XYZ file of C-alpha atoms in Angstrom:
540
model
C -20.389 -118.266 -14.743
C -20.241 -121.998 -14.102
C -19.443 -122.553 -10.421
C -18.460 -125.637 -8.465
C -21.910 -125.485 -6.913
C -23.293 -125.589 -10.443
C -21.205 -128.663 -11.222
C -22.610 -130.477 -8.196
C -26.127 -129.466 -9.160
C -25.596 -131.387 -12.387
C -25.194 -128.203 -14.419
C -27.855 -127.104 -16.805
C -28.029 -127.472 -20.518
C -27.391 -124.197 -22.297
C -29.192 -123.368 -25.527
C -27.215 -121.019 -27.755
C -28.133 -120.236 -31.352
C -25.245 -120.414 -33.766
C -22.574 -120.828 -31.078
C -19.075 -119.842 -32.321
C -20.511 -119.269 -35.762
C -21.695 -122.846 -36.163
C -24.969 -122.974 -38.112
C -28.035 -124.357 -36.371
C -29.349 -127.357 -38.312
C -33.043 -127.718 -38.914
C -32.718 -131.462 -38.328
C -30.690 -131.190 -35.120
C -31.860 -132.716 -31.813
C -35.309 -131.340 -30.961
C -34.555 -131.175 -27.239
C -31.664 -131.492 -24.813
C -29.542 -134.498 -25.918
C -27.260 -134.326 -22.836
C -29.734 -135.900 -20.414
C -27.217 -138.545 -19.334
C -24.558 -136.043 -18.305
C -20.819 -136.102 -18.874
C -17.930 -138.097 -17.436
C -14.162 -138.486 -17.629
C -11.729 -141.224 -16.778
C -8.377 -143.002 -17.046
C -6.132 -139.929 -16.677
C -2.603 -139.987 -18.071
C 0.085 -137.287 -17.720
C -0.995 -135.644 -20.985
C -4.704 -136.424 -21.173
C -7.771 -138.433 -20.210
C -10.950 -139.656 -21.843
C -14.078 -137.498 -21.781
C -17.495 -139.051 -22.383
C -21.090 -138.263 -23.120
C -23.980 -140.077 -24.796
C -26.685 -138.286 -26.729
C -30.271 -139.194 -25.781
C -33.334 -136.977 -26.105
C -35.622 -139.739 -24.811
C -33.159 -141.832 -22.811
C -35.661 -144.450 -21.620
C -36.829 -145.466 -25.086
C -37.332 -149.216 -25.253
C -35.287 -149.610 -28.432
C -32.183 -148.355 -26.601
C -31.523 -145.596 -29.132
C -32.394 -142.717 -26.827
C -34.660 -141.133 -29.409
C -31.689 -140.255 -31.631
C -32.668 -142.429 -34.581
C -30.298 -143.925 -37.123
C -28.283 -140.860 -38.096
C -24.889 -139.717 -36.816
C -24.455 -136.322 -35.154
C -21.358 -134.162 -35.225
C -20.378 -133.213 -31.679
C -17.902 -130.499 -30.723
C -15.908 -130.675 -27.528
C -13.728 -128.320 -25.506
C -11.218 -128.694 -22.689
C -10.643 -125.466 -20.780
C -8.268 -124.169 -18.158
C -11.188 -122.639 -16.270
C -14.884 -123.205 -15.753
C -15.865 -120.440 -18.180
C -13.654 -121.768 -20.999
C -12.057 -118.352 -21.396
C -8.812 -120.119 -22.329
C -8.989 -123.415 -24.185
C -6.436 -126.196 -23.763
C -7.867 -128.431 -26.498
C -10.914 -128.626 -28.738
C -12.259 -130.489 -31.726
C -15.172 -132.329 -33.267
C -16.169 -135.962 -33.445
C -19.164 -138.043 -34.478
C -21.784 -139.684 -32.277
C -22.615 -142.838 -34.210
C -25.885 -144.774 -33.885
C -24.005 -148.092 -33.885
C -22.494 -147.142 -30.499
C -25.673 -145.637 -29.020
C -24.509 -142.118 -29.941
C -21.843 -142.309 -27.260
C -18.762 -140.104 -27.521
C -15.322 -141.048 -26.169
C -12.749 -138.321 -26.829
C -9.089 -138.668 -25.760
C -7.462 -135.216 -25.718
C -3.657 -135.279 -25.622
C -0.865 -132.747 -25.261
C -2.138 -131.431 -21.926
C 0.067 -130.562 -18.957
C 0.589 -133.179 -16.222
C -0.960 -132.884 -12.795
C -3.444 -130.139 -13.771
C -7.143 -129.562 -13.298
C -9.208 -129.030 -16.451
C -12.848 -128.509 -17.374
C -14.675 -129.947 -20.356
C -17.982 -129.792 -22.201
C -19.660 -130.936 -25.392
C -22.058 -129.377 -27.849
C -24.289 -130.443 -30.704
C -26.239 -127.989 -32.789
C -27.667 -125.390 -30.367
C -27.264 -127.560 -27.263
C -24.350 -127.424 -24.799
C -23.713 -130.079 -22.171
C -23.152 -129.564 -18.456
C -19.527 -128.852 -17.526
C -17.322 -131.576 -16.062
C -14.179 -131.215 -13.971
C -11.250 -133.565 -14.515
C -7.471 -133.688 -14.268
C -4.382 -135.179 -15.787
C -2.168 -137.562 -13.853
C 1.206 -136.290 -12.617
C 4.302 -136.818 -14.745
C 5.623 -140.379 -14.516
C 8.748 -139.215 -12.680
C 6.906 -136.865 -10.296
C 6.335 -137.614 -6.614
C 3.059 -135.846 -5.726
C 2.580 -134.705 -2.167
C -0.843 -136.373 -1.936
C -3.746 -137.936 -3.814
C -7.303 -137.725 -2.553
C -9.654 -140.411 -3.801
C -12.912 -142.195 -3.140
C -13.861 -145.766 -3.951
C -17.219 -147.495 -3.981
C -19.186 -150.408 -5.426
C -22.598 -152.035 -5.685
C -25.060 -149.298 -6.572
C -28.417 -151.061 -6.930
C -30.925 -148.453 -8.150
C -33.940 -150.154 -6.602
C -32.462 -150.550 -3.123
C -31.924 -146.882 -2.381
C -31.209 -143.361 -3.471
C -27.773 -142.413 -4.749
C -27.063 -139.824 -2.052
C -23.639 -141.394 -1.529
C -22.634 -140.268 -5.010
C -23.633 -136.718 -4.073
C -21.547 -136.840 -0.885
C -18.551 -138.102 -2.850
C -18.922 -135.244 -5.350
C -19.157 -132.701 -2.547
C -15.839 -133.903 -1.111
C -14.106 -133.032 -4.428
C -11.755 -136.028 -4.714
C -9.077 -136.060 -7.388
C -10.002 -139.589 -8.454
C -13.008 -141.915 -8.038
C -12.860 -145.710 -8.389
C -15.979 -147.774 -9.030
C -15.154 -151.417 -8.300
C -18.127 -153.063 -9.940
C -21.894 -153.610 -9.948
C -22.494 -150.138 -11.366
C -25.860 -151.365 -12.682
C -27.941 -154.438 -11.858
C -29.637 -156.720 -14.334
C -32.875 -157.661 -12.540
C -36.427 -156.813 -13.505
C -38.394 -154.743 -10.997
C -39.013 -156.296 -7.565
C -37.048 -159.478 -8.237
C -34.115 -158.530 -6.004
C -35.683 -156.959 -2.936
C -33.961 -155.154 -0.087
C -35.070 -155.814 3.499
C -38.039 -153.553 4.128
C -38.799 -153.197 0.432
C -37.311 -151.364 -2.496
C -37.176 -147.589 -2.715
C -37.833 -147.475 -6.483
C -38.216 -149.818 -9.439
C -36.159 -150.809 -12.427
C -37.757 -150.136 -15.802
C -37.941 -152.928 -18.333
C -37.352 -156.679 -18.060
C -34.217 -158.432 -16.855
C -31.485 -157.214 -19.144
C -30.705 -159.717 -21.895
C -30.566 -157.619 -25.081
C -28.506 -154.634 -26.129
C -31.581 -152.403 -26.132
C -32.442 -153.303 -22.558
C -28.868 -152.933 -21.263
C -28.755 -149.474 -22.855
C -32.076 -148.589 -21.244
C -30.844 -149.781 -17.836
C -27.698 -147.647 -18.005
C -29.849 -144.691 -19.031
C -32.125 -145.132 -16.030
C -29.157 -145.090 -13.667
C -27.515 -142.101 -15.358
C -30.716 -140.062 -15.168
C -30.110 -139.911 -11.413
C -28.760 -136.392 -10.669
C -26.523 -137.570 -7.818
C -24.749 -140.059 -10.081
C -24.318 -137.419 -12.768
C -22.826 -135.035 -10.197
C -20.227 -137.623 -9.156
C -19.258 -138.272 -12.769
C -18.865 -134.529 -13.404
C -16.760 -133.980 -10.273
C -13.607 -136.000 -11.043
C -12.101 -138.608 -13.371
C -13.174 -142.194 -12.714
C -11.420 -145.552 -12.908
C -14.033 -148.252 -13.548
C -14.148 -152.039 -13.588
C -17.194 -154.274 -13.860
C -18.103 -157.223 -11.654
C -20.968 -159.653 -12.215
C -24.238 -157.697 -12.202
C -23.331 -155.642 -15.253
C -23.933 -158.967 -17.026
C -25.404 -161.751 -14.860
C -25.114 -162.741 -11.203
C -21.860 -164.610 -10.431
C -21.014 -165.368 -14.060
C -17.609 -166.917 -14.699
C -16.031 -166.696 -18.148
C -18.406 -168.373 -20.582
C -20.537 -169.828 -17.758
C -23.733 -167.997 -16.661
C -25.394 -168.302 -13.260
C -28.046 -170.617 -14.742
C -27.920 -172.581 -18.011
C -28.579 -170.197 -20.864
C -27.829 -171.123 -24.498
C -27.999 -167.422 -25.359
C -25.371 -166.351 -22.821
C -22.736 -165.442 -25.434
C -25.176 -163.042 -27.084
C -26.142 -161.626 -23.691
C -22.510 -161.082 -22.705
C -21.805 -159.438 -26.077
C -24.685 -157.006 -25.501
C -23.589 -156.286 -21.921
C -19.976 -155.587 -22.885
C -21.037 -153.251 -25.685
C -23.451 -151.334 -23.456
C -20.870 -151.054 -20.686
C -18.307 -149.437 -22.991
C -20.925 -147.191 -24.569
C -21.943 -145.824 -21.187
C -18.659 -145.514 -19.296
C -15.647 -143.172 -19.551
C -13.363 -145.782 -21.108
C -10.740 -145.295 -23.794
C -10.864 -146.716 -27.287
C -8.418 -149.431 -26.193
C -11.257 -150.912 -24.122
C -13.759 -150.988 -26.993
C -15.274 -154.518 -26.950
C -15.084 -157.089 -29.711
C -17.825 -159.652 -29.449
C -17.990 -161.100 -25.955
C -14.622 -159.636 -24.904
C -13.856 -156.238 -23.409
C -10.156 -155.729 -22.523
C -10.777 -154.273 -19.075
C -7.514 -154.839 -17.172
C -5.117 -151.926 -17.426
C -2.816 -149.661 -15.409
C -3.034 -146.024 -14.427
C 0.071 -144.361 -12.995
C -0.074 -141.449 -10.554
C 3.525 -140.370 -10.884
C 5.831 -142.359 -8.622
C 3.301 -142.125 -5.796
C 0.893 -144.868 -6.908
C 0.209 -147.360 -9.647
C -3.361 -148.633 -9.998
C -3.575 -152.177 -11.375
C -7.216 -152.467 -12.499
C -8.287 -156.100 -12.729
C -10.933 -158.238 -14.396
C -12.024 -161.137 -12.182
C -14.937 -162.285 -14.410
C -14.040 -162.742 -18.070
C -11.074 -165.088 -17.728
C -11.749 -166.984 -14.503
C -12.358 -170.704 -14.228
C -15.860 -171.581 -13.130
C -16.460 -171.650 -9.387
C -15.242 -175.050 -8.205
C -18.125 -176.029 -5.933
C -20.833 -173.492 -6.643
C -20.985 -169.887 -5.509
C -21.496 -170.165 -1.746
C -19.348 -170.982 1.273
C -17.854 -174.455 0.875
C -14.960 -176.638 1.911
C -13.933 -177.100 -1.710
C -10.881 -179.085 -2.864
C -10.881 -177.223 -6.177
C -10.129 -173.970 -4.337
C -6.482 -174.963 -3.894
C -5.998 -176.460 -7.359
C -2.925 -174.663 -8.814
C -4.292 -175.066 -12.343
C -7.256 -172.789 -11.597
C -7.201 -168.984 -11.797
C -9.563 -166.113 -11.117
C -7.600 -163.943 -13.574
C -6.610 -166.328 -16.345
C -2.990 -167.062 -17.191
C -2.405 -164.033 -19.420
C -3.792 -161.501 -16.929
C -1.887 -163.158 -14.066
C 1.349 -162.812 -16.023
C 0.502 -159.184 -16.886
C -0.165 -158.357 -13.218
C 3.016 -159.983 -11.921
C 5.061 -158.277 -14.618
C 3.606 -154.954 -13.520
C 4.694 -155.608 -9.953
C 8.152 -156.591 -11.145
C 8.570 -153.347 -13.089
C 6.907 -151.025 -10.570
C 8.759 -148.069 -9.068
C 5.692 -146.703 -7.254
C 5.531 -146.130 -3.514
C 2.044 -147.696 -3.494
C 0.926 -150.546 -5.766
C -2.863 -150.638 -5.627
C -5.072 -153.397 -7.020
C -8.502 -152.055 -7.912
C -10.656 -155.166 -8.163
C -13.981 -156.731 -7.379
C -14.151 -159.624 -4.891
C -12.746 -160.325 -1.414
C -9.017 -161.050 -1.607
C -8.187 -162.113 1.954
C -9.356 -165.359 3.482
C -12.710 -165.368 5.266
C -13.242 -168.748 6.906
C -16.805 -169.196 8.157
C -15.962 -172.303 10.192
C -14.242 -171.815 13.558
C -13.169 -175.445 13.586
C -10.728 -177.434 11.478
C -12.902 -177.356 8.340
C -12.190 -174.462 5.990
C -15.466 -172.997 4.643
C -14.878 -170.048 2.323
C -16.646 -168.160 -0.469
C -16.041 -169.881 -3.770
C -16.889 -166.779 -5.811
C -14.099 -164.764 -4.136
C -10.323 -165.228 -4.210
C -10.815 -167.913 -1.527
C -12.177 -170.090 -4.327
C -8.912 -169.575 -6.225
C -6.449 -169.712 -3.335
C -3.522 -170.960 -5.420
C -3.909 -167.991 -7.771
C -3.957 -165.631 -4.775
C -0.843 -167.325 -3.449
C 0.990 -166.675 -6.706
C 0.131 -162.972 -6.550
C 1.215 -162.651 -2.919
C 4.485 -164.469 -3.610
C 5.041 -162.032 -6.467
C 4.770 -159.111 -4.056
C 7.526 -160.607 -1.945
C 9.716 -161.824 -4.779
C 9.659 -158.481 -6.598
C 10.016 -156.348 -3.473
C 6.724 -154.500 -3.806
C 7.045 -151.684 -1.312
C 3.390 -151.285 -0.343
C 0.815 -153.723 -1.743
C -2.785 -152.582 -1.226
C -5.972 -154.255 -2.463
C -9.169 -152.219 -2.917
C -12.293 -154.386 -3.020
C -16.067 -154.097 -3.426
C -18.801 -156.758 -3.869
C -19.662 -157.828 -0.307
C -21.974 -154.948 0.773
C -20.071 -154.256 4.018
C -16.993 -152.358 5.145
C -14.010 -154.539 6.024
C -10.283 -154.020 6.602
C -7.789 -156.869 6.545
C -4.157 -157.874 6.777
C -3.028 -159.877 3.774
C -0.852 -162.703 5.065
C 1.725 -164.761 3.238
C -0.147 -167.874 4.444
C -3.581 -167.425 5.965
C -3.513 -170.914 7.481
C -0.363 -170.165 9.506
C -1.091 -167.906 12.506
C 2.585 -166.923 12.602
C 2.789 -166.027 8.919
C 3.906 -162.440 8.222
C 1.594 -159.695 7.027
C 2.663 -158.764 3.491
C -0.122 -156.476 2.271
C -3.324 -154.650 3.114
C -6.925 -154.919 1.953
C -9.573 -152.196 2.222
C -13.131 -153.254 1.356
C -15.922 -150.758 0.720
C -19.530 -151.455 1.546
C -22.229 -151.073 -1.099
C -23.471 -147.647 -2.061
C -27.108 -148.831 -1.898
C -27.335 -152.612 -2.344
C -29.050 -154.223 0.620
C -31.059 -151.169 1.595
C -30.343 -149.190 4.743
C -28.444 -151.943 6.534
C -27.759 -151.537 10.243
C -25.069 -150.076 12.424
C -23.099 -152.710 14.276
C -20.304 -153.337 16.717
C -17.701 -155.162 14.609
C -16.429 -157.051 17.612
C -19.598 -159.165 17.538
C -19.153 -160.451 13.985
C -18.416 -164.184 14.226
C -15.738 -164.130 11.499
C -13.421 -161.814 13.422
C -12.872 -164.165 16.347
C -11.173 -166.858 14.268
C -9.971 -164.722 11.335
C -7.600 -162.539 13.304
C -6.395 -160.758 10.192
C -9.838 -159.109 9.793
C -10.182 -155.801 11.650
C -13.461 -154.157 10.721
C -17.039 -154.960 9.831
C -19.889 -152.506 9.261
C -23.142 -153.294 7.472
C -24.388 -149.803 6.594
C -24.245 -148.303 3.128
C -21.485 -145.930 2.086
C -18.073 -145.606 0.475
C -14.422 -145.026 1.427
C -12.405 -141.834 1.289
C -8.670 -142.287 0.841
C -5.660 -140.010 1.068
C -2.350 -141.272 -0.231
C 0.978 -139.620 0.550
C 4.526 -140.972 0.322
C 4.311 -141.698 4.055
C 0.863 -143.275 4.440
C -2.424 -144.437 2.916
C -5.249 -143.178 5.121
C -8.752 -144.622 4.680
C -11.939 -143.206 6.173
C -14.886 -145.603 6.018
C -17.967 -143.470 5.404
C -21.548 -144.561 6.036
C -25.032 -143.179 5.461
C -27.710 -143.818 8.112
C -30.328 -144.494 5.430
C -30.665 -144.797 1.645
C -34.361 -145.677 1.268
C -35.059 -141.948 1.220
C -32.796 -139.221 -0.198
C -30.688 -136.638 1.586
C -28.758 -138.648 4.191
C -25.621 -137.178 5.749
C -22.341 -139.058 5.443
C -20.552 -140.089 8.623
C -17.030 -141.334 9.244
C -17.460 -144.647 11.038
C -13.863 -145.851 11.162
C -10.427 -144.783 10.064
C -7.372 -146.850 9.224
C -3.854 -145.955 8.195
C -1.290 -148.030 6.321
C 2.169 -146.655 6.897
C 4.868 -146.780 4.238
C 6.821 -150.012 4.581
C 4.510 -151.390 7.301
C 1.880 -153.699 5.726
C -1.474 -154.049 7.407
C -4.093 -151.367 8.173
C -3.929 -149.897 11.677
C -6.866 -148.321 13.476
C -6.820 -144.523 13.486
C -8.985 -142.988 16.235
C -10.518 -139.579 16.602
C -12.347 -140.498 19.764
C -13.295 -143.822 21.381
C -16.370 -145.795 20.512
C -19.124 -145.130 23.045
C -21.316 -148.194 22.785
C -24.200 -149.304 24.982
C -21.957 -151.543 27.078
C -18.353 -151.783 28.189
C -15.986 -153.337 25.671
C -12.892 -155.401 26.227
C -9.560 -154.031 24.952
C -9.810 -156.307 21.900
C -13.364 -155.160 21.242
C -12.341 -151.529 21.752
C -9.599 -151.996 19.172
C -12.118 -153.208 16.616
C -15.001 -150.938 17.559
C -16.677 -148.463 15.268
C -15.760 -144.787 15.524
C -18.799 -142.500 15.500
C -17.821 -138.971 14.500
C -17.305 -136.448 11.724
C -20.790 -136.287 10.258
C -20.767 -134.691 6.796
C -24.107 -133.021 6.283
C -25.707 -131.808 3.076
């Protein structure tokens, strides 16, 4: 019997001769081709996408995973239970060498709001079992949705224990907000105190090397467990291609950037649980899309890289006149229009933007000069203003932004005008720290962060590694900011460091306490209100 414990252990490949009467081919895969695991994503009320990629030698330098130039017929099953005693859907498809022998199957005709299990097989080999679910019916109002969101999982900087802790919590949905893989060669991007492990291969420039890099990440058993535990919603940020790239502009001059971006987009689709609608063409991958969770929530998944204008004054913190230029956009005109139209049509209790870079203003300068990050929405303030005005104009009931990128936990009020201290709060932003990027990090009292004193809409800062657990009901969006005390060695427990709640119809995250922060010194009331909660350790 396949148990939930077995799912979290990454399953085990099963070898069965002549399964279901299928003949065993003499030229079938010579060893387990399911080394990279299974995954699912983008649930709809009647289906989802299920994924695998065949690779008998996943780290092969040619990026083909040892599968050669031939196609393989793959069978797949979706079951009502873990033993597949009653099938909901099944079929066969082909794993083609042109797409790295990846398989993206989109079963339909399933029942809404139900848990399902899935697996694949080729010749005598059977994949590990994955657990997934359909979204509720479009007119349904679910009682609750449990989710986790994370970003920035640099393989070299630490072990992927956070993925394991997410899988153990059995969320219904997992969002990865970008930087799923990193492009650097070994020991180029070093964490404080040194890297825990090394990338294989050179900096990723070619399709073969991007495929190899994804394979190295997916060989990690903790990552495979998280993919097998629940459906994912994924978006990429910069490191899946090149640091801080913007549209057709790379970080550094590179006449081969179009070819590099083409390779990166292809490898991303090949290795992620994305539908056929997201299949790339050349340099373009149509990433932005919506996923509805009944009338409870609509997820607007954004692309803040492919269509943006170049950063106006470089990537860092600047007082940049271009940041307020109304002609510039981080989304591009078409995606902006698509997003605003989605808000206009929405009937959801919660409208949630799943996206990459900091949305709220973070002014580094306490004086009259505005110094903000030009790679974030601060560098495209007029575009942000148009989105926020859309929330108000279209009567969006609860606007929430989920963000990654910055390698620290933050929570923020989204204001109609960040430069007006009396401006109303119109939305909420929850920012997850990195899963591993930056190494262990350090625990901190958020009241001491210099940004919080003059950015009064910011309410939390923590520089450890981790992720965020969320629970959404018609009445509230509750967020628990989870941290791990270390990532440079495996096995860390997960700990709830802070909790916030956004109440229906009341924009802005509010602190939710279990017990007061007990720091080394007395804190003022303002500091107490922003202090880190230390409780609820989740141990392996």
